């Protein structure tokens, strides 16, 4: 009997019990774990039947022992309350509740109001517009926190990601899009776990096409097998409850291509006949039963931060590990700064900057460095360095020392990589300064605790993680709700600066 078949039979034998328990997995303990992140964008506040669809999905999954993640729009939560749908709220509350913006498609949408913002004004604007919706979802559902954020329309903006803790949303950003991604796997950016560009590891099934069921089942089986071959991993599957009941998306009915009718003129989308909805529920149940039979674990957004725990934050690095990080950075053949993996811990360029500023800063101020040294997670710079960068020079230890002390003060004040580092009247780009930090630390470690006489700064070092952000011209923003010709180049520029914080999320 093949191992997979054995798992299938074991899973079938335990049908009806929660698949998140360890039953089937204990029996096949050597099978790498495959997690399925099943999420529902719960957003249609116009067609009342979408309330029933959300409730029915939540109840169906609860009966199957599966917890999913429902990402709720602020206006949807208020609407449920206004319609007296405590039954829907109670059914959804048995699952994980995330946040899907205040108004979703009313203009300006998130991408529209962030399109011309930098980092800091963008964060402030996001908090101003979106905190009220998060407050309402929490209030209506009686929750202290929401587990994740999802930006409408296959969009992603680093300002939103940075702002999540300010609106009381947990450190997970989950959506499906293509303009930032790392190896088709979850990644950390700005201290938030992102399940975004998942490539082959995202899948779903067309609900209203009977011919879609078998190929969708085959596809998910294939992904599970592939992930088991890779030692385990995550599959992302996303739906909208309204899809079960409408003929057209609620927002396309009202807000297409920048259209913005006043609230009094919002129209409910046309509804499907009941038999089509019934068929879709039956087909979806069959699809989910198939996935469950594969012996996977269903995980929620709230569980993901522990599954991908960032051990650098809790364990830090040892002295030999810091030296290894510095040697990689100081290598003359290095063309830039990239993330590094250090014994199962992921270290972003910003983490490297933070760790080495702390260690060399202690050296500059004559104090010892206590190891393991932890990185709390600073952000990337709020702007590019400017044109007049003066890298590639060797400067005196005294000049470098004073700059390090100033950078350390900047980090304490702003918790971000500085956009430029002054050496007297001139400045260098932070990536070139990081080359100097690495060279200074290597010299100190290799010459028995003596600082160097001179420090060579890097020259035109790239932040290599920027390559994981889509290039211009921007094609991925194709959501039909956006106003025509919306330029999102600036959003990507700001995202590129936050690529300092990009690093793979490692399963623990
Ligand atoms: Zn949505």
PDB file of C-alpha atoms in Angstrom, residues 39 175-176 184 196-205 219 223 234-239:
ATOM      1  CA  UNK A  39      -9.858  32.124   3.206  1.00  0.00           C
ATOM      2  CA  UNK A 175      -4.082  38.219  -0.817  1.00  0.00           C
ATOM      3  CA  UNK A 176      -3.392  36.908  -4.296  1.00  0.00           C
ATOM      4  CA  UNK A 184       6.181  31.370  -4.333  1.00  0.00           C
ATOM      5  CA  UNK A 196       0.775  36.835  -1.487  1.00  0.00           C
ATOM      6  CA  UNK A 197       2.426  35.625  -4.669  1.00  0.00           C
ATOM      7  CA  UNK A 198       2.082  31.884  -4.173  1.00  0.00           C
ATOM      8  CA  UNK A 199       2.494  30.810  -7.807  1.00  0.00           C
ATOM      9  CA  UNK A 200       1.711  27.119  -8.199  1.00  0.00           C
ATOM     10  CA  UNK A 201       0.830  26.880  -4.529  1.00  0.00           C
ATOM     11  CA  UNK A 202      -2.343  28.896  -4.946  1.00  0.00           C
ATOM     12  CA  UNK A 203      -5.348  27.014  -6.267  1.00  0.00           C
ATOM     13  CA  UNK A 204      -9.147  27.050  -6.343  1.00  0.00           C
ATOM     14  CA  UNK A 205     -12.052  25.623  -8.308  1.00  0.00           C
ATOM     15  CA  UNK A 219      -4.577  19.810  -9.249  1.00  0.00           C
ATOM     16  CA  UNK A 223       0.289  20.314  -5.270  1.00  0.00           C
ATOM     17  CA  UNK A 234       1.510  25.881   2.446  1.00  0.00           C
ATOM     18  CA  UNK A 235      -1.316  25.902  -0.093  1.00  0.00           C
ATOM     19  CA  UNK A 236      -3.462  29.021  -0.352  1.00  0.00           C
ATOM     20  CA  UNK A 237      -7.100  28.780  -1.471  1.00  0.00           C
ATOM     21  CA  UNK A 238      -9.286  31.880  -1.603  1.00  0.00           C
ATOM     22  CA  UNK A 239     -12.989  32.493  -2.214  1.00  0.00           C
TER      23      UNK A 239
END
